[in-house]
CSV table of C-alpha atoms in Angstrom, one decimal:
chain,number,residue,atom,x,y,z
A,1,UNK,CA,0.0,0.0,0.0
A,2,UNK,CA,1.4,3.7,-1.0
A,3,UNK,CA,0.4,7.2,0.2
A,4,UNK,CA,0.8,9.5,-2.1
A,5,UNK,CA,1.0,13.8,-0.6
A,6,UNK,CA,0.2,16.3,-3.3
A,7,UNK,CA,0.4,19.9,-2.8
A,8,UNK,CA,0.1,23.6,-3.8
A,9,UNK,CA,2.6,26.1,-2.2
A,10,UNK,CA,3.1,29.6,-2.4
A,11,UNK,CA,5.7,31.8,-0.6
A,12,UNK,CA,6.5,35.1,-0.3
A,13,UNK,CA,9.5,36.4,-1.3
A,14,UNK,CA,12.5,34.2,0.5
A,15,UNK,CA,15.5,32.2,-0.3
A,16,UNK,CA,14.3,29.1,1.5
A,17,UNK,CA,16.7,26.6,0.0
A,18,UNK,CA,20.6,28.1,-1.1
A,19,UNK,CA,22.6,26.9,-3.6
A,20,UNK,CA,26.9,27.2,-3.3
A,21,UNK,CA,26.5,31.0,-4.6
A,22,UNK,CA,23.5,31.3,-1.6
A,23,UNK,CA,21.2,32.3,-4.1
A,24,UNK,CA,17.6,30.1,-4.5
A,25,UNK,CA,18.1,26.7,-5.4
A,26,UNK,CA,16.4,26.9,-9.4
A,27,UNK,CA,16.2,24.4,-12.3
A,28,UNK,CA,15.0,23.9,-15.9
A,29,UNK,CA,11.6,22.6,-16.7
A,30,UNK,CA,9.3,22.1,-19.8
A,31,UNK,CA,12.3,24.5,-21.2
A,32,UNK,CA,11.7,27.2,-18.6
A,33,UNK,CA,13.4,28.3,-15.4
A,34,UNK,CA,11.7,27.2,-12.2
A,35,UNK,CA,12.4,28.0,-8.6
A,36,UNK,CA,13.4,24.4,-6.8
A,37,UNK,CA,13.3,23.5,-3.2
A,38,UNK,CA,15.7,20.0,-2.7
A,39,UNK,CA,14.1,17.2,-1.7
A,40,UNK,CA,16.9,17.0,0.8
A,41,UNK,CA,16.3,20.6,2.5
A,42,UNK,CA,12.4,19.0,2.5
A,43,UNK,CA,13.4,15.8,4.2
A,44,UNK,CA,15.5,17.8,7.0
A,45,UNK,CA,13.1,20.3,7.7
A,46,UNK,CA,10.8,17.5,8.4
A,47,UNK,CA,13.3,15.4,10.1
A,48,UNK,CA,13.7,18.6,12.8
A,49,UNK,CA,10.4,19.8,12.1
A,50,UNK,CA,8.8,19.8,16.6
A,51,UNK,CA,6.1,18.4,14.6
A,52,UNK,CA,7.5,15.4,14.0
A,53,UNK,CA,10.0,14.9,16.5
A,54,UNK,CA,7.4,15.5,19.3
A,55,UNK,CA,5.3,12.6,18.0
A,56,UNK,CA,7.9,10.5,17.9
A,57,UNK,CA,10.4,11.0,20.9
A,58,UNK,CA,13.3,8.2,21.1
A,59,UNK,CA,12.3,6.8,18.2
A,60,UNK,CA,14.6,9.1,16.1
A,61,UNK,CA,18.2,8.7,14.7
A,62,UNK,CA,21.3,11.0,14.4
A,63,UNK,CA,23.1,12.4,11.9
A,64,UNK,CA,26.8,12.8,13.3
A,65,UNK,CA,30.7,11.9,12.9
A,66,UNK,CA,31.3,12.2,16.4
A,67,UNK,CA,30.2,8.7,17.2
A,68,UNK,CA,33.3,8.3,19.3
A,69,UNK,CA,32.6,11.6,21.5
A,70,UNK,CA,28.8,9.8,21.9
A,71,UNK,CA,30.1,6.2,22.7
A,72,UNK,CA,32.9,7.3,25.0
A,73,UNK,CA,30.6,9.7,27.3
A,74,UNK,CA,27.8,6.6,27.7
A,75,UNK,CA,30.8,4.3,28.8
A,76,UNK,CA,32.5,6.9,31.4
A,77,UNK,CA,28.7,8.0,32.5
A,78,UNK,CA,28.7,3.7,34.0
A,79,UNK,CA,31.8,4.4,35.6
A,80,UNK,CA,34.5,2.7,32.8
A,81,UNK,CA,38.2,4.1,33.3
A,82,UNK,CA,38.5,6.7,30.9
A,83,UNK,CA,42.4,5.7,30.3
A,84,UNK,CA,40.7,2.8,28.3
A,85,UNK,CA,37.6,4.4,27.0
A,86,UNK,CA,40.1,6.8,25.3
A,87,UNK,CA,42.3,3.8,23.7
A,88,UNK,CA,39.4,1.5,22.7
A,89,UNK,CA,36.3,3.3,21.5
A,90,UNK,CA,38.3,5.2,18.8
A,91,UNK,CA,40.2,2.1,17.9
A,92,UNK,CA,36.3,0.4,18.0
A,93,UNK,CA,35.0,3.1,15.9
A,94,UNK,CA,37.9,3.1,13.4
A,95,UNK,CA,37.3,-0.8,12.6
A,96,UNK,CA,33.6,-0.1,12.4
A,97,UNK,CA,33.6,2.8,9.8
A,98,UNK,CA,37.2,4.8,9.8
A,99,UNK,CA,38.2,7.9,11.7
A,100,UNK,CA,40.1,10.9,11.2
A,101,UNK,CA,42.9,12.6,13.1
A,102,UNK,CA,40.5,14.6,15.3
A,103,UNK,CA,38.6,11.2,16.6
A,104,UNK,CA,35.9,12.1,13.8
A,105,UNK,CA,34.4,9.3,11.9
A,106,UNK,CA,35.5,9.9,7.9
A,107,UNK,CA,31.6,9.6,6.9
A,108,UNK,CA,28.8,11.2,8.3
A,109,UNK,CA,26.8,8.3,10.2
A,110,UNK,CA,23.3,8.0,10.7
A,111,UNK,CA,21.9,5.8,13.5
A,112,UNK,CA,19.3,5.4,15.8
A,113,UNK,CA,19.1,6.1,19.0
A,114,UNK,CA,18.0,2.3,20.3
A,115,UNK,CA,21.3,1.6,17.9
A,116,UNK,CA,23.8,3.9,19.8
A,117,UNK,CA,21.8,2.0,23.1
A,118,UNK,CA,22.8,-1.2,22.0
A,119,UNK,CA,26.7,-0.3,20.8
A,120,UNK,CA,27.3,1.2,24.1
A,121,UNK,CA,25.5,-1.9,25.9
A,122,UNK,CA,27.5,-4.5,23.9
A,123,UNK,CA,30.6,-2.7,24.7
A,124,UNK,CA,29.8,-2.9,28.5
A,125,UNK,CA,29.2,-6.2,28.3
A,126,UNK,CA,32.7,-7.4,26.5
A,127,UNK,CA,34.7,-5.0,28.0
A,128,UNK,CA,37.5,-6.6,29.8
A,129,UNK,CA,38.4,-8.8,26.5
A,130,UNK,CA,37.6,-5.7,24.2
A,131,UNK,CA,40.2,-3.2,26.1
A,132,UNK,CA,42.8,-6.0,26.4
A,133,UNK,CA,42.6,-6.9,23.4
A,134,UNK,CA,43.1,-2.9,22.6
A,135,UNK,CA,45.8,-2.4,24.9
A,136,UNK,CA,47.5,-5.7,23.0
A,137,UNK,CA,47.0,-4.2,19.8
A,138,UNK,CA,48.5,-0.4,20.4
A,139,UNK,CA,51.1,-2.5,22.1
A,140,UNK,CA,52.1,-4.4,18.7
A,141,UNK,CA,51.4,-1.6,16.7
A,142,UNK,CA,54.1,0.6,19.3
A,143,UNK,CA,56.8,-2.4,18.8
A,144,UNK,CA,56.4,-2.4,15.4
A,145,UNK,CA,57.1,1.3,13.9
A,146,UNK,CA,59.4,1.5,12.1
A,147,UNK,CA,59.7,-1.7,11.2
A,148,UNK,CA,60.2,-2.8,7.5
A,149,UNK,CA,57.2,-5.2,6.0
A,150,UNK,CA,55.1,-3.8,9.3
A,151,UNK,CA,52.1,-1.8,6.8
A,152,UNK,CA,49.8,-4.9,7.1
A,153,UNK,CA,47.6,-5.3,10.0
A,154,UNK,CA,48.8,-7.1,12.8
A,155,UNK,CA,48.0,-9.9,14.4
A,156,UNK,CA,46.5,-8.4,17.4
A,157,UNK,CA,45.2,-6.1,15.4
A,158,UNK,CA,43.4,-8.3,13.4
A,159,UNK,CA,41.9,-9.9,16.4
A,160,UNK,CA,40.5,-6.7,17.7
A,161,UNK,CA,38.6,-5.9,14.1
A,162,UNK,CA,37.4,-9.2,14.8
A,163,UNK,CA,36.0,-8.2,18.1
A,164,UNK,CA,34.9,-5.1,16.9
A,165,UNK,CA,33.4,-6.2,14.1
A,166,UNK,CA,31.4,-8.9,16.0
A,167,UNK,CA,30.0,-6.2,18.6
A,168,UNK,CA,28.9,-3.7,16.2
A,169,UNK,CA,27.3,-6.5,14.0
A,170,UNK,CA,25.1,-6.9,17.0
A,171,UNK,CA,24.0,-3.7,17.5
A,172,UNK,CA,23.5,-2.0,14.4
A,173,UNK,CA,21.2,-2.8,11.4
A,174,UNK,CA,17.6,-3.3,12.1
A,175,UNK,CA,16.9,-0.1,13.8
A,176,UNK,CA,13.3,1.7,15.5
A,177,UNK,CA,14.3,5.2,14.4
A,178,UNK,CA,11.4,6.0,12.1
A,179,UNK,CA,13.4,9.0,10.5
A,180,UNK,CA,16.1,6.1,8.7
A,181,UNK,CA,13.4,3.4,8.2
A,182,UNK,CA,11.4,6.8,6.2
A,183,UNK,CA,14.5,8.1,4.4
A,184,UNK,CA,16.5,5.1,4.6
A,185,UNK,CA,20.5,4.9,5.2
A,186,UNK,CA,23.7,3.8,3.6
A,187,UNK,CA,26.8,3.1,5.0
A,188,UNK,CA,29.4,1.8,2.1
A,189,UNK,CA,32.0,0.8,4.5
A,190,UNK,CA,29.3,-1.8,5.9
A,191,UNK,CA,26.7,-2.5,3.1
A,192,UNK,CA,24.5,-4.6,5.7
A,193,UNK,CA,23.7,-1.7,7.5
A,194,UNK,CA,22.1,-0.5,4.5
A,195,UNK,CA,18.4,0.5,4.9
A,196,UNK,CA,15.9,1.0,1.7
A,197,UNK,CA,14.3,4.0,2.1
A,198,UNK,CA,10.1,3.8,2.6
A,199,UNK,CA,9.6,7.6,1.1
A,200,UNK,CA,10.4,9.2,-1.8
A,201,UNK,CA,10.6,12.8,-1.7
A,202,UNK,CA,10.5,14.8,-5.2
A,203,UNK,CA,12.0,18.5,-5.6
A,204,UNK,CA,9.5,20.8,-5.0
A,205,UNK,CA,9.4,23.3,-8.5
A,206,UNK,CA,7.6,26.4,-9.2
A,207,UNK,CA,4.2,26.0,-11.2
A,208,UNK,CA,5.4,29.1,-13.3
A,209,UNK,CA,8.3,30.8,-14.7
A,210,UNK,CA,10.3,32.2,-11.9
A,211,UNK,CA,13.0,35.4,-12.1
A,212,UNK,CA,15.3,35.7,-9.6
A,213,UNK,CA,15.3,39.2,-7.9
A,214,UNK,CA,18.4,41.3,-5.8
A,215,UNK,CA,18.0,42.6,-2.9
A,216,UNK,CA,20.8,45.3,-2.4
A,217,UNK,CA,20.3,46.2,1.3
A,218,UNK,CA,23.0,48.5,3.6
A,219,UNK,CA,24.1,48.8,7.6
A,220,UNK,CA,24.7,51.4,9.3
A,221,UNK,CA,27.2,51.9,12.8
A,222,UNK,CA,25.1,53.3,15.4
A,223,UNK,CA,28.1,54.9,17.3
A,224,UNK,CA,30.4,56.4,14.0
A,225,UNK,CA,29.3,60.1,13.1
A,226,UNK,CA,30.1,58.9,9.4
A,227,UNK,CA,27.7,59.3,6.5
A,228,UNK,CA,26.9,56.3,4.6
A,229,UNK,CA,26.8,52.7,5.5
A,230,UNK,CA,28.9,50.6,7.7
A,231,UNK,CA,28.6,47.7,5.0
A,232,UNK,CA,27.0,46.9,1.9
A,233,UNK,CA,26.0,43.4,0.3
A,234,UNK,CA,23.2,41.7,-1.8
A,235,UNK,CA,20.6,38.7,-1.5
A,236,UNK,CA,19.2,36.9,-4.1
A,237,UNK,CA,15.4,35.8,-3.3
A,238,UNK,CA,12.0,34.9,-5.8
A,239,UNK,CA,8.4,34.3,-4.9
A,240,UNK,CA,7.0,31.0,-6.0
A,241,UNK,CA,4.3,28.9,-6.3
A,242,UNK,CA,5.4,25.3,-5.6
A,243,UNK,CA,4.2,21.7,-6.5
A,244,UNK,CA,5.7,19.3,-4.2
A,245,UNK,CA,5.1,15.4,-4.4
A,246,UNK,CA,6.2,12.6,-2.0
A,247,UNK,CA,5.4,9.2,-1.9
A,248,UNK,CA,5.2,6.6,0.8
A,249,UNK,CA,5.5,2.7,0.8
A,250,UNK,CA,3.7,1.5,4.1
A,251,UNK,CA,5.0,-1.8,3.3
A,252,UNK,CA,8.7,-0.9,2.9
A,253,UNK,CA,8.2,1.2,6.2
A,254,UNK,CA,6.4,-1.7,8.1
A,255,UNK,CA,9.3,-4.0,7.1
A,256,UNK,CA,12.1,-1.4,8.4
A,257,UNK,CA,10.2,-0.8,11.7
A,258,UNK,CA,10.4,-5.2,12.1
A,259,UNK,CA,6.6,-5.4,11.5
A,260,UNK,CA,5.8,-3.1,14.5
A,261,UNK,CA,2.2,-1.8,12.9
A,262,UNK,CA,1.3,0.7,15.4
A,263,UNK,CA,4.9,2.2,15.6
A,264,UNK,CA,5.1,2.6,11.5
A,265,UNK,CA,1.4,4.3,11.3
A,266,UNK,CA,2.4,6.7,14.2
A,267,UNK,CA,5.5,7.3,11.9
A,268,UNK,CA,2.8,7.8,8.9
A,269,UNK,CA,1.0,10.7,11.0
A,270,UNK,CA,4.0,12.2,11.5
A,271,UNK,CA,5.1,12.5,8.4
A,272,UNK,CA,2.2,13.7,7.0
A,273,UNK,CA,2.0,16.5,9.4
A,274,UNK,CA,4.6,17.5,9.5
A,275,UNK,CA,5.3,17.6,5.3
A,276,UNK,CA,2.2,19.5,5.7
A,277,UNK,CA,3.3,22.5,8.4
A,278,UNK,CA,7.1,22.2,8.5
A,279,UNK,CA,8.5,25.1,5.9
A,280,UNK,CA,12.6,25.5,5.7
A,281,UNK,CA,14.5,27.8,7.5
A,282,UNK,CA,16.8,29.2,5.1
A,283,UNK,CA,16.8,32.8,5.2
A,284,UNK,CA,13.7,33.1,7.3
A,285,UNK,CA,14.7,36.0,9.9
A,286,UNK,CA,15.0,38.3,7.1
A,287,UNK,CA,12.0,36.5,5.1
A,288,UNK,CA,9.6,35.4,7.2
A,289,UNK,CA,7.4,33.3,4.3
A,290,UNK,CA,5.4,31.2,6.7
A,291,UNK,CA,2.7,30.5,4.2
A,292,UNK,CA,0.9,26.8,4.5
A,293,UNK,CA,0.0,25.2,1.4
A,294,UNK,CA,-3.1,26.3,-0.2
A,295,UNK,CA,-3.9,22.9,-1.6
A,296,UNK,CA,-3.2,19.3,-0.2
A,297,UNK,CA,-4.0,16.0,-2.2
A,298,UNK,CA,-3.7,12.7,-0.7
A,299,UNK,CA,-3.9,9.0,-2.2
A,300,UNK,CA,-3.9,5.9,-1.0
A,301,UNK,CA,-3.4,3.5,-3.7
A,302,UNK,CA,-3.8,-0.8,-2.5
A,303,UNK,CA,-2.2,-1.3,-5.8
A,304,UNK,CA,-0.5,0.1,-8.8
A,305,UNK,CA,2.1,2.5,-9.4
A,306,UNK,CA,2.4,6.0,-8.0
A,307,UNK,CA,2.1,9.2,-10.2
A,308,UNK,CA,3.0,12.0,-10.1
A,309,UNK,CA,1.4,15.3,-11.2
A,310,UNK,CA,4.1,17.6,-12.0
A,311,UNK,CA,3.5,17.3,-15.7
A,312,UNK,CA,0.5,19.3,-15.0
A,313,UNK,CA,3.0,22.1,-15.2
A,314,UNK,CA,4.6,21.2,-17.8
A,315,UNK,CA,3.6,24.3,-19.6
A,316,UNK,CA,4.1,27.2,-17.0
A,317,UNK,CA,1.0,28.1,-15.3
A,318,UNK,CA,0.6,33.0,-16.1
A,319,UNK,CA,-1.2,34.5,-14.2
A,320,UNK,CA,-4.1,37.3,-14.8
A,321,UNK,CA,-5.6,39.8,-14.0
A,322,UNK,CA,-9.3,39.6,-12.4
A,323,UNK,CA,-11.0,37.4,-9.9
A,324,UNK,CA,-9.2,33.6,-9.3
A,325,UNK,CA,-6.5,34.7,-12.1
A,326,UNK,CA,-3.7,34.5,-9.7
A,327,UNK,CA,-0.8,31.6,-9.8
A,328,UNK,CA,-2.6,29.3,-6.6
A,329,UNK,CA,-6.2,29.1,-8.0
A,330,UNK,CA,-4.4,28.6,-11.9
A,331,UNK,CA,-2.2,25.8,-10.4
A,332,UNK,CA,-4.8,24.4,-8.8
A,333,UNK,CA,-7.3,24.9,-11.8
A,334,UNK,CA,-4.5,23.3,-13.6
A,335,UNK,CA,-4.2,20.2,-11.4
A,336,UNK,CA,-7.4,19.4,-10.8
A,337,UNK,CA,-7.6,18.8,-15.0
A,338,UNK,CA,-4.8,17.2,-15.4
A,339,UNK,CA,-5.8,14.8,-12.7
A,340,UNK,CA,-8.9,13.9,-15.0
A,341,UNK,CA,-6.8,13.1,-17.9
A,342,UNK,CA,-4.5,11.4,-16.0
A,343,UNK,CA,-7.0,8.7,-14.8
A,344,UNK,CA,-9.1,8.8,-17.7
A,345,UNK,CA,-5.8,7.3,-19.2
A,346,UNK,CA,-4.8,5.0,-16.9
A,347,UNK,CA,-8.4,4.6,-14.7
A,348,UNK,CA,-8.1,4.4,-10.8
A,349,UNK,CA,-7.7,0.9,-10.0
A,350,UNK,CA,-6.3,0.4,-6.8
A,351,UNK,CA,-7.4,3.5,-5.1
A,352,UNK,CA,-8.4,3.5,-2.0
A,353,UNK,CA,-8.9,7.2,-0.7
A,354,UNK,CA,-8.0,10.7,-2.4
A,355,UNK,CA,-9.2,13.3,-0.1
A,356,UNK,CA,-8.6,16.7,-0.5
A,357,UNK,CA,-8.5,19.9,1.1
A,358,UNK,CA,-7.8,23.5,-0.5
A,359,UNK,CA,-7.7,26.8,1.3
A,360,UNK,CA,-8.6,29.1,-1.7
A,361,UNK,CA,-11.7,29.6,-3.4
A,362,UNK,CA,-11.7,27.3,-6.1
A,363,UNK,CA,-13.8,24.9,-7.8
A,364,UNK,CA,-13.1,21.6,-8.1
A,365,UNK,CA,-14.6,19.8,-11.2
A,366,UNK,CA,-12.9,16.4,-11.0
A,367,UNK,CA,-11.1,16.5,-7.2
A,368,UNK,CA,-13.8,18.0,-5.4
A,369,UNK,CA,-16.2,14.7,-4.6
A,370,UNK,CA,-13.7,13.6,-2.0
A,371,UNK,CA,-13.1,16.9,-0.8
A,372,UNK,CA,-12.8,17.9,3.3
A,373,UNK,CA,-12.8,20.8,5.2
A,374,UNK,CA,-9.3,20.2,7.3
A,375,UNK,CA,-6.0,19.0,7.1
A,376,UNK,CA,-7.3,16.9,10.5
A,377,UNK,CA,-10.3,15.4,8.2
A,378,UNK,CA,-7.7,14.5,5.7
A,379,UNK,CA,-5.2,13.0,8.3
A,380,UNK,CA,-8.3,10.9,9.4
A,381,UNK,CA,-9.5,9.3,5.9
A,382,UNK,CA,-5.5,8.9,5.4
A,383,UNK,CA,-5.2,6.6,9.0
A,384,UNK,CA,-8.6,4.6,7.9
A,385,UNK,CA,-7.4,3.3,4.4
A,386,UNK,CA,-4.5,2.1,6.3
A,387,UNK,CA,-6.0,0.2,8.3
């Protein structure tokens, strides 16, 4: 079974989502320039969004290299002598996935928390042998510098990677963090820690043509007696109405949660709430473009492959003058057709539920029989086809 999440966005002028140059994030489509938001920044801001994080609590990953700092606090916290924490954790960590000179790991990890849990634990537990079996190995290693035909592992070396190896196969892989079984994770230096992601995320793109504006904008020091400005710079922004698409295999999700039901439809709430309110943070202090979509679409399909609707757009959406004539009723004008077409085409086998709910004054000719008055209603329809 797959959700699919629809929607119509417009925002005021910002920079939400920042390219290298920090100017809005923009791309070609239907041979016109669009205004883009990643589907990366989209996944974060969900990811952090209090939203979703509030639903959830512990059952969350991180995102960090400084697994060693995180491992080596949890084993000192029980009352470990810090002299070995601070040989065998990094020497642990450095078998596991590689570290760098500063005790950072040399890719960014993500785990979850009932994964860190179980590291630390199994560490506890096989202590004695894993720091002797450190303390052996720095010991080699020490003997054998500068030694010619010494650039292959040792022998005692070897055993600890062994060790390590074993205890970290234990704790990490099948994980409750409902951010990693959503987005999924992969880890090249141990490919069975990989984790298919459940959600698919598109790149949110402007319904219309978009032209990037400057902003030239100046300081000025409160104490100097000086004319003119302290400093001078510039900010590239645009104002755009956004389709953004995502897609969600309950299935996929179920199976990375280990069949825990209830946990992977709390994660489904989540998500959808917070997809729906959460809005990226780029440039908002000097932005503020806290505008909630105007339009949200959701389908829950039993069978058959998802669809997108961004071909809708495929031909920029003008605007004009008058009543309705602006870019959010168009784009929504111009969905709600290209919906019909769509499944007179193909038909609608398979689905389930596709209620809607828009903000604006619009009609509806083809979306509006499932239509609901709140993003609550729609959240409710959504939880029953899963059942």
């Amino acid at each position: 079974m797959k959700l699919e999440l629809h929607m119509i966005q417009n925002f005021a002028p910002s920079c939400l989502n920042r390219d290298d140059t920090n100017a809005p994030k923009d791309c070609d489509f239907g041979g016109f320039r669009r205004a883009r938001i990643s589907s990366q920044c989209i996944k974060r801001t969900i990811r952090t969004s209090p939203i979703f994080k509030d639903a959830l609590e512990h059952n969350l990953g991180v995102r960090t290299k400084l697994l060693v700092k995180m491992l080596s606090d949890k084993l000192k916290d029980v009352g470990i002598d810090a002299g070995e924490v601070e040989m065998t954790v990094p020497m642990f960590v450095s078998s596991y996935c590689g570290i760098d000179k500063e005790n950072k790991t040399k890719v960014l990890l993500y785990l979850g928390n009932d994964e860190l849990e179980r590291m630390a634990a199994t560490l506890r537990g096989n202590w004695p042998k894993m720091a002797r079996a450190a303390e052996e190995a720095a010991a080699e290693a020490e003997d054998n510098k500068g030694k010619k035909g010494k650039a292959i592992m040792s022998d005692k070396a070897k055993q600890f990677a062994e060790l390590a190896k074993e205890a970290a196969g234990k704790a990490v892989g099948a994980t409750r963090a409902v951010d990693i079984a959503l987005f999924g994770r992969m880890v090249a230096e141990s490919p069975t820690d990989n984790i298919d992601a459940a959600c698919q995320v598109a790149h949110a793109i402007s319904t219309h043509r978009v032209n990037m504006e400057m902003d030239f904008y100046t300081a000025v020091d409160d104490i100097s007696n000086e004319t003119g400005a302290g400093m001078m710079g510039t900010v590239e922004f645009n104002s755009a109405c956004f389709y953004r698409y995502s897609v969600l295999d309950f299935d996929q999700l179920l199976n990375n949660l280990g069949g825990d039901r209830e946990l992977a439809r709390l994660a489904v709430e989540a998500f959808l709430r917070a997809l729906v309110r959460a809005i990226p943070t780029g440039k908002q202090t000097s932005t503020a473009a806290h505008n909630p979509p105007s339009l949200v679409m959701a389908v829950v399909r039993q069978s058959g492959a998802p669809q997108s609707l961004a071909n809708a757009f495929e031909q920029p959406v003008l605007p004009r003058m008058g009543e309705n004539g602006g870019l959010v009723v168009k784009s929504i004008e111009r969905l709600d057709r290209y919906w019909d077409r769509l499944t007179s085409m193909y038909g609608q086998d398979g689905v389930k539920v596709r209620p809607v709910c828009v903000l604006d004054e619009v009609k509806l000719s083809n979306l509006g029989d499932q239509a609901v008055r709140s993003i609550e209603e729609l959240a409710a329809r959504v939880m029953g086809a899963l059942e």
